[in-house]
Each structure stands twice: as structure tokens, then as C-alpha cells.
PDB file of C-alpha atoms in Angstrom:
ATOM      1  CA  MET A   1     -87.741  34.519 105.372  1.00  0.00           C
ATOM      2  CA  ASN A   2     -86.222  36.714 108.103  1.00  0.00           C
ATOM      3  CA  LYS A   3     -89.195  35.954 110.373  1.00  0.00           C
ATOM      4  CA  ILE A   4     -88.618  32.208 109.975  1.00  0.00           C
ATOM      5  CA  ILE A   5     -84.940  32.568 110.842  1.00  0.00           C
ATOM      6  CA  LEU A   6     -85.824  34.645 113.929  1.00  0.00           C
ATOM      7  CA  ILE A   7     -88.375  32.043 115.055  1.00  0.00           C
ATOM      8  CA  ILE A   8     -85.851  29.224 114.606  1.00  0.00           C
ATOM      9  CA  LEU A   9     -83.214  31.183 116.551  1.00  0.00           C
ATOM     10  CA  PHE A  10     -85.727  31.928 119.328  1.00  0.00           C
ATOM     11  CA  VAL A  11     -86.725  28.253 119.631  1.00  0.00           C
ATOM     12  CA  MET A  12     -83.064  27.140 119.660  1.00  0.00           C
ATOM     13  CA  HIS A  13     -82.227  29.756 122.317  1.00  0.00           C
ATOM     14  CA  THR A  14     -85.196  28.647 124.442  1.00  0.00           C
ATOM     15  CA  LEU A  15     -84.153  24.986 124.242  1.00  0.00           C
ATOM     16  CA  MET A  16     -80.513  25.718 124.986  1.00  0.00           C
ATOM     17  CA  SER A  17     -81.085  28.222 127.803  1.00  0.00           C
ATOM     18  CA  GLY A  18     -83.626  25.958 129.472  1.00  0.00           C
ATOM     19  CA  ALA A  19     -80.973  23.283 129.851  1.00  0.00           C
ATOM     20  CA  GLN A  20     -79.236  25.422 132.478  1.00  0.00           C
ATOM     21  CA  HIS A  21     -82.229  24.840 134.767  1.00  0.00           C
ATOM     22  CA  LEU A  22     -81.668  21.107 135.025  1.00  0.00           C
ATOM     23  CA  PRO A  23     -79.134  18.962 136.820  1.00  0.00           C
ATOM     24  CA  GLN A  24     -76.188  18.105 134.584  1.00  0.00           C
ATOM     25  CA  ASN A  25     -76.869  14.476 133.655  1.00  0.00           C
ATOM     26  CA  ILE A  26     -80.623  14.613 133.192  1.00  0.00           C
ATOM     27  CA  GLY A  27     -80.303  17.807 131.128  1.00  0.00           C
ATOM     28  CA  ARG A  28     -77.766  16.145 128.827  1.00  0.00           C
ATOM     29  CA  VAL A  29     -79.793  12.942 128.396  1.00  0.00           C
ATOM     30  CA  LEU A  30     -83.079  14.748 127.741  1.00  0.00           C
ATOM     31  CA  LYS A  31     -81.332  16.802 125.075  1.00  0.00           C
ATOM     32  CA  GLN A  32     -79.824  13.644 123.503  1.00  0.00           C
ATOM     33  CA  GLU A  33     -83.102  11.716 123.596  1.00  0.00           C
ATOM     34  CA  ARG A  34     -85.275  14.612 122.359  1.00  0.00           C
ATOM     35  CA  SER A  35     -85.678  13.133 118.861  1.00  0.00           C
ATOM     36  CA  VAL A  36     -86.616   9.699 120.280  1.00  0.00           C
ATOM     37  CA  VAL A  37     -89.281  10.981 122.655  1.00  0.00           C
ATOM     38  CA  GLU A  38     -90.606  13.690 120.332  1.00  0.00           C
ATOM     39  CA  GLY A  39     -94.338  13.224 120.020  1.00  0.00           C
ATOM     40  CA  TYR A  40     -94.389  11.232 123.279  1.00  0.00           C
ATOM     41  CA  ALA A  41     -93.289  13.994 125.649  1.00  0.00           C
ATOM     42  CA  LYS A  42     -94.782  17.082 127.226  1.00  0.00           C
ATOM     43  CA  GLU A  43     -92.644  19.815 128.718  1.00  0.00           C
ATOM     44  CA  VAL A  44     -93.566  22.718 130.987  1.00  0.00           C
ATOM     45  CA  TYR A  45     -91.069  25.465 131.785  1.00  0.00           C
ATOM     46  CA  ILE A  46     -92.015  28.389 134.046  1.00  0.00           C
ATOM     47  CA  THR A  47     -89.972  31.247 135.491  1.00  0.00           C
ATOM     48  CA  GLY A  48     -90.872  34.653 136.857  1.00  0.00           C
ATOM     49  CA  ARG A  49     -93.919  36.070 138.605  1.00  0.00           C
ATOM     50  CA  LYS A  50     -96.092  32.968 138.347  1.00  0.00           C
ATOM     51  CA  LEU A  51     -93.778  31.190 140.782  1.00  0.00           C
ATOM     52  CA  ARG A  52     -93.395  33.875 143.447  1.00  0.00           C
ATOM     53  CA  SER A  53     -96.233  32.595 145.624  1.00  0.00           C
ATOM     54  CA  TYR A  54     -94.439  29.221 145.722  1.00  0.00           C
ATOM     55  CA  ASN A  55     -91.060  30.799 146.610  1.00  0.00           C
ATOM     56  CA  LEU A  56     -89.638  29.348 143.408  1.00  0.00           C
ATOM     57  CA  THR A  57     -87.618  30.923 140.608  1.00  0.00           C
ATOM     58  CA  ALA A  58     -87.724  28.026 138.124  1.00  0.00           C
ATOM     59  CA  TYR A  59     -90.033  25.087 137.447  1.00  0.00           C
ATOM     60  CA  ARG A  60     -89.479  22.576 134.685  1.00  0.00           C
ATOM     61  CA  SER A  61     -91.316  19.324 134.142  1.00  0.00           C
ATOM     62  CA  PHE A  62     -91.267  16.536 131.602  1.00  0.00           C
ATOM     63  CA  SER A  63     -93.813  13.804 131.124  1.00  0.00           C
ATOM     64  CA  ILE A  64     -92.682  11.105 128.713  1.00  0.00           C
ATOM     65  CA  ASP A  65     -94.967   8.311 127.541  1.00  0.00           C
ATOM     66  CA  ILE A  66     -93.107   5.016 127.710  1.00  0.00           C
ATOM     67  CA  ASN A  67     -93.818   2.461 124.982  1.00  0.00           C
ATOM     68  CA  SER A  68     -91.806   0.185 122.707  1.00  0.00           C
ATOM     69  CA  LYS A  69     -90.286   3.205 120.910  1.00  0.00           C
ATOM     70  CA  THR A  70     -89.279   5.134 124.038  1.00  0.00           C
ATOM     71  CA  LYS A  71     -88.432   2.307 126.464  1.00  0.00           C
ATOM     72  CA  ALA A  72     -84.653   2.531 125.926  1.00  0.00           C
ATOM     73  CA  ALA A  73     -84.759   6.322 126.343  1.00  0.00           C
ATOM     74  CA  GLY A  74     -86.661   5.784 129.597  1.00  0.00           C
ATOM     75  CA  LYS A  75     -83.833   3.626 130.940  1.00  0.00           C
ATOM     76  CA  GLU A  76     -81.247   6.252 129.962  1.00  0.00           C
ATOM     77  CA  ILE A  77     -83.305   8.910 131.736  1.00  0.00           C
ATOM     78  CA  GLU A  78     -83.478   6.747 134.872  1.00  0.00           C
ATOM     79  CA  LEU A  79     -79.684   6.302 134.870  1.00  0.00           C
ATOM     80  CA  ALA A  80     -79.185  10.057 134.468  1.00  0.00           C
ATOM     81  CA  VAL A  81     -81.553  10.804 137.367  1.00  0.00           C
ATOM     82  CA  ARG A  82     -79.652   8.323 139.537  1.00  0.00           C
ATOM     83  CA  LYS A  83     -76.322   9.983 138.616  1.00  0.00           C
ATOM     84  CA  ASP A  84     -77.624  13.441 139.468  1.00  0.00           C
ATOM     85  CA  GLY A  85     -79.033  12.053 142.722  1.00  0.00           C
ATOM     86  CA  ARG A  86     -75.685  10.638 143.871  1.00  0.00           C
ATOM     87  CA  ASN A  87     -74.540  14.046 145.090  1.00  0.00           C
ATOM     88  CA  ALA A  88     -77.876  15.018 146.611  1.00  0.00           C
ATOM     89  CA  VAL A  89     -77.842  16.627 150.028  1.00  0.00           C
ATOM     90  CA  ASP A  90     -80.944  14.632 150.953  1.00  0.00           C
ATOM     91  CA  LYS A  91     -82.842  11.908 149.121  1.00  0.00           C
ATOM     92  CA  GLU A  92     -85.889   9.712 149.294  1.00  0.00           C
ATOM     93  CA  MET A  93     -86.062   6.785 146.866  1.00  0.00           C
ATOM     94  CA  VAL A  94     -88.330   3.826 146.158  1.00  0.00           C
ATOM     95  CA  GLU A  95     -87.263   0.966 143.886  1.00  0.00           C
ATOM     96  CA  LEU A  96     -89.294  -1.794 142.260  1.00  0.00           C
ATOM     97  CA  ALA A  97     -87.423  -4.892 141.080  1.00  0.00           C
ATOM     98  CA  GLY A  98     -84.135  -2.997 141.096  1.00  0.00           C
ATOM     99  CA  ARG A  99     -85.479  -0.065 139.023  1.00  0.00           C
ATOM    100  CA  LEU A 100     -86.017   3.461 140.283  1.00  0.00           C
ATOM    101  CA  TYR A 101     -89.754   3.978 140.726  1.00  0.00           C
ATOM    102  CA  PHE A 102     -89.861   7.211 142.755  1.00  0.00           C
ATOM    103  CA  ALA A 103     -87.246   9.706 143.931  1.00  0.00           C
ATOM    104  CA  VAL A 104     -87.062  13.099 145.597  1.00  0.00           C
ATOM    105  CA  TYR A 105     -83.604  14.662 145.620  1.00  0.00           C
ATOM    106  CA  SER A 106     -82.580  17.839 147.419  1.00  0.00           C
ATOM    107  CA  LEU A 107     -79.628  18.935 145.324  1.00  0.00           C
ATOM    108  CA  LYS A 108     -76.785  21.270 146.274  1.00  0.00           C
ATOM    109  CA  GLN A 109     -77.743  24.940 146.324  1.00  0.00           C
ATOM    110  CA  THR A 110     -76.955  27.172 143.382  1.00  0.00           C
ATOM    111  CA  ASP A 111     -74.220  29.816 143.611  1.00  0.00           C
ATOM    112  CA  SER A 112     -76.978  32.303 144.472  1.00  0.00           C
ATOM    113  CA  LYS A 113     -78.047  30.073 147.412  1.00  0.00           C
ATOM    114  CA  GLN A 114     -81.253  28.830 145.768  1.00  0.00           C
ATOM    115  CA  ASN A 115     -82.532  25.412 146.828  1.00  0.00           C
ATOM    116  CA  ARG A 116     -82.810  22.826 144.048  1.00  0.00           C
ATOM    117  CA  TYR A 117     -85.082  19.782 143.893  1.00  0.00           C
ATOM    118  CA  LEU A 118     -85.446  16.915 141.454  1.00  0.00           C
ATOM    119  CA  PHE A 119     -88.559  14.706 141.535  1.00  0.00           C
ATOM    120  CA  TYR A 120     -88.880  11.505 139.501  1.00  0.00           C
ATOM    121  CA  LYS A 121     -91.614   8.921 139.091  1.00  0.00           C
ATOM    122  CA  ASN A 122     -91.706   6.007 136.642  1.00  0.00           C
ATOM    123  CA  ASN A 123     -95.342   4.935 136.288  1.00  0.00           C
ATOM    124  CA  ALA A 124     -94.355   2.505 133.517  1.00  0.00           C
ATOM    125  CA  LEU A 125     -92.882   0.094 136.082  1.00  0.00           C
ATOM    126  CA  LYS A 126     -96.311  -0.864 137.393  1.00  0.00           C
ATOM    127  CA  LYS A 127     -97.924  -1.480 134.008  1.00  0.00           C
ATOM    128  CA  GLU A 128     -96.739  -2.314 130.500  1.00  0.00           C
ATOM    129  CA  GLU A 129     -97.074   1.235 129.207  1.00  0.00           C
ATOM    130  CA  GLY A 130     -97.119   4.330 131.365  1.00  0.00           C
ATOM    131  CA  ASN A 131     -95.087   7.480 131.721  1.00  0.00           C
ATOM    132  CA  ILE A 132     -92.053   8.942 133.403  1.00  0.00           C
ATOM    133  CA  VAL A 133     -92.445  12.283 135.138  1.00  0.00           C
ATOM    134  CA  ILE A 134     -89.454  14.461 135.976  1.00  0.00           C
ATOM    135  CA  ILE A 135     -89.850  17.754 137.824  1.00  0.00           C
ATOM    136  CA  TYR A 136     -87.061  20.194 138.625  1.00  0.00           C
ATOM    137  CA  MET A 137     -87.666  23.156 140.955  1.00  0.00           C
ATOM    138  CA  GLU A 138     -85.381  25.919 142.097  1.00  0.00           C
ATOM    139  CA  GLY A 139     -85.942  28.690 144.634  1.00  0.00           C
ATOM    140  CA  SER A 140     -85.939  29.631 148.309  1.00  0.00           C
ATOM    141  CA  ALA A 141     -88.755  27.191 149.187  1.00  0.00           C
ATOM    142  CA  THR A 142     -87.947  24.309 151.494  1.00  0.00           C
ATOM    143  CA  LEU A 143     -88.976  20.784 150.590  1.00  0.00           C
ATOM    144  CA  GLU A 144     -91.682  20.898 153.265  1.00  0.00           C
ATOM    145  CA  GLU A 145     -93.104  24.112 151.783  1.00  0.00           C
ATOM    146  CA  ILE A 146     -93.228  22.517 148.349  1.00  0.00           C
ATOM    147  CA  ARG A 147     -94.952  19.425 149.680  1.00  0.00           C
ATOM    148  CA  ARG A 148     -97.561  21.540 151.489  1.00  0.00           C
ATOM    149  CA  LYS A 149     -98.270  23.835 148.545  1.00  0.00           C
ATOM    150  CA  PHE A 150     -98.399  21.166 145.846  1.00  0.00           C
ATOM    151  CA  ALA A 151    -100.270  18.584 147.908  1.00  0.00           C
ATOM    152  CA  ASN A 152    -103.409  20.756 147.932  1.00  0.00           C
TER     153      ASN A 152
END
């Protein structure tokens, strides 16, 4: 019984502490919509040594399958990404029929002077069912460095 309680506490701590590595609005919405997208989402969260060669300290990605059950959550996620992007230092956006299709936001640096980036792509806008991909990165890497390293 004690092991189960420890596992539950560990999982809750992991979910709650991970939220600090996301921009405010998208972190809140993903937490709210977790039960809706459960079973339709994949999440990757990496910190530490694995990121050093990329000059990053945090990497977090979400891939959410969009279908009739998750479509409304997808729209909420898009609105949250737009809100977080409003205060971006630099941005690149592509819209399709008034909806956000692709975005790269350079967000304000952290208190410890780490660069922050938010990437968004809604593949469901080009076909009936697709996915939304959200990637958040934090570290000393510039946007150009990230593009070079992840393009290969």
C-alpha cells in the first residue's frame, strides 16, 4: 500500500513540476484538457545531460491526435498558444483560413537568462483528422542553432 501511495505522489509531482517548463497559458490549458486528450496524446519531457549537446536545459513536447473527441480541446490549445505568443520577443506564424497552422515563438528569457522557444503545428487543418504538435525548449541555444541541429 505504501508503495502505491509513493508511486501516486511521484506521478503527481512529475506532472505538477513539469508545468513550470511551459509558458503560462499553454501549461494551464494542457493541464485542464488532460482528461479529454488522454489516450490521444503523447508527451516527452527531457532535462539534464541528454540535452547538453543541444545547449538546452529543458525539452517538452506534446503530440495530440485531433478527432471528434479532441477537436474542442485542440481549439483551446490553439488559443492558449496564441496568448503565450502575444508577448514573444520574435515570432513566425502561418495561418490557414484564420486558424493557426504553424508558429515559432521566441519567448522572453527566464530569470536565469535562458532562451525559451515555443513551436506549434496543427496538422489537422490540412486534413479531417491529424495532430497538433507543441514543443517547448529552454536553454542557451539560439533559434538558429536549434534549427541547424534539429533539421539534420
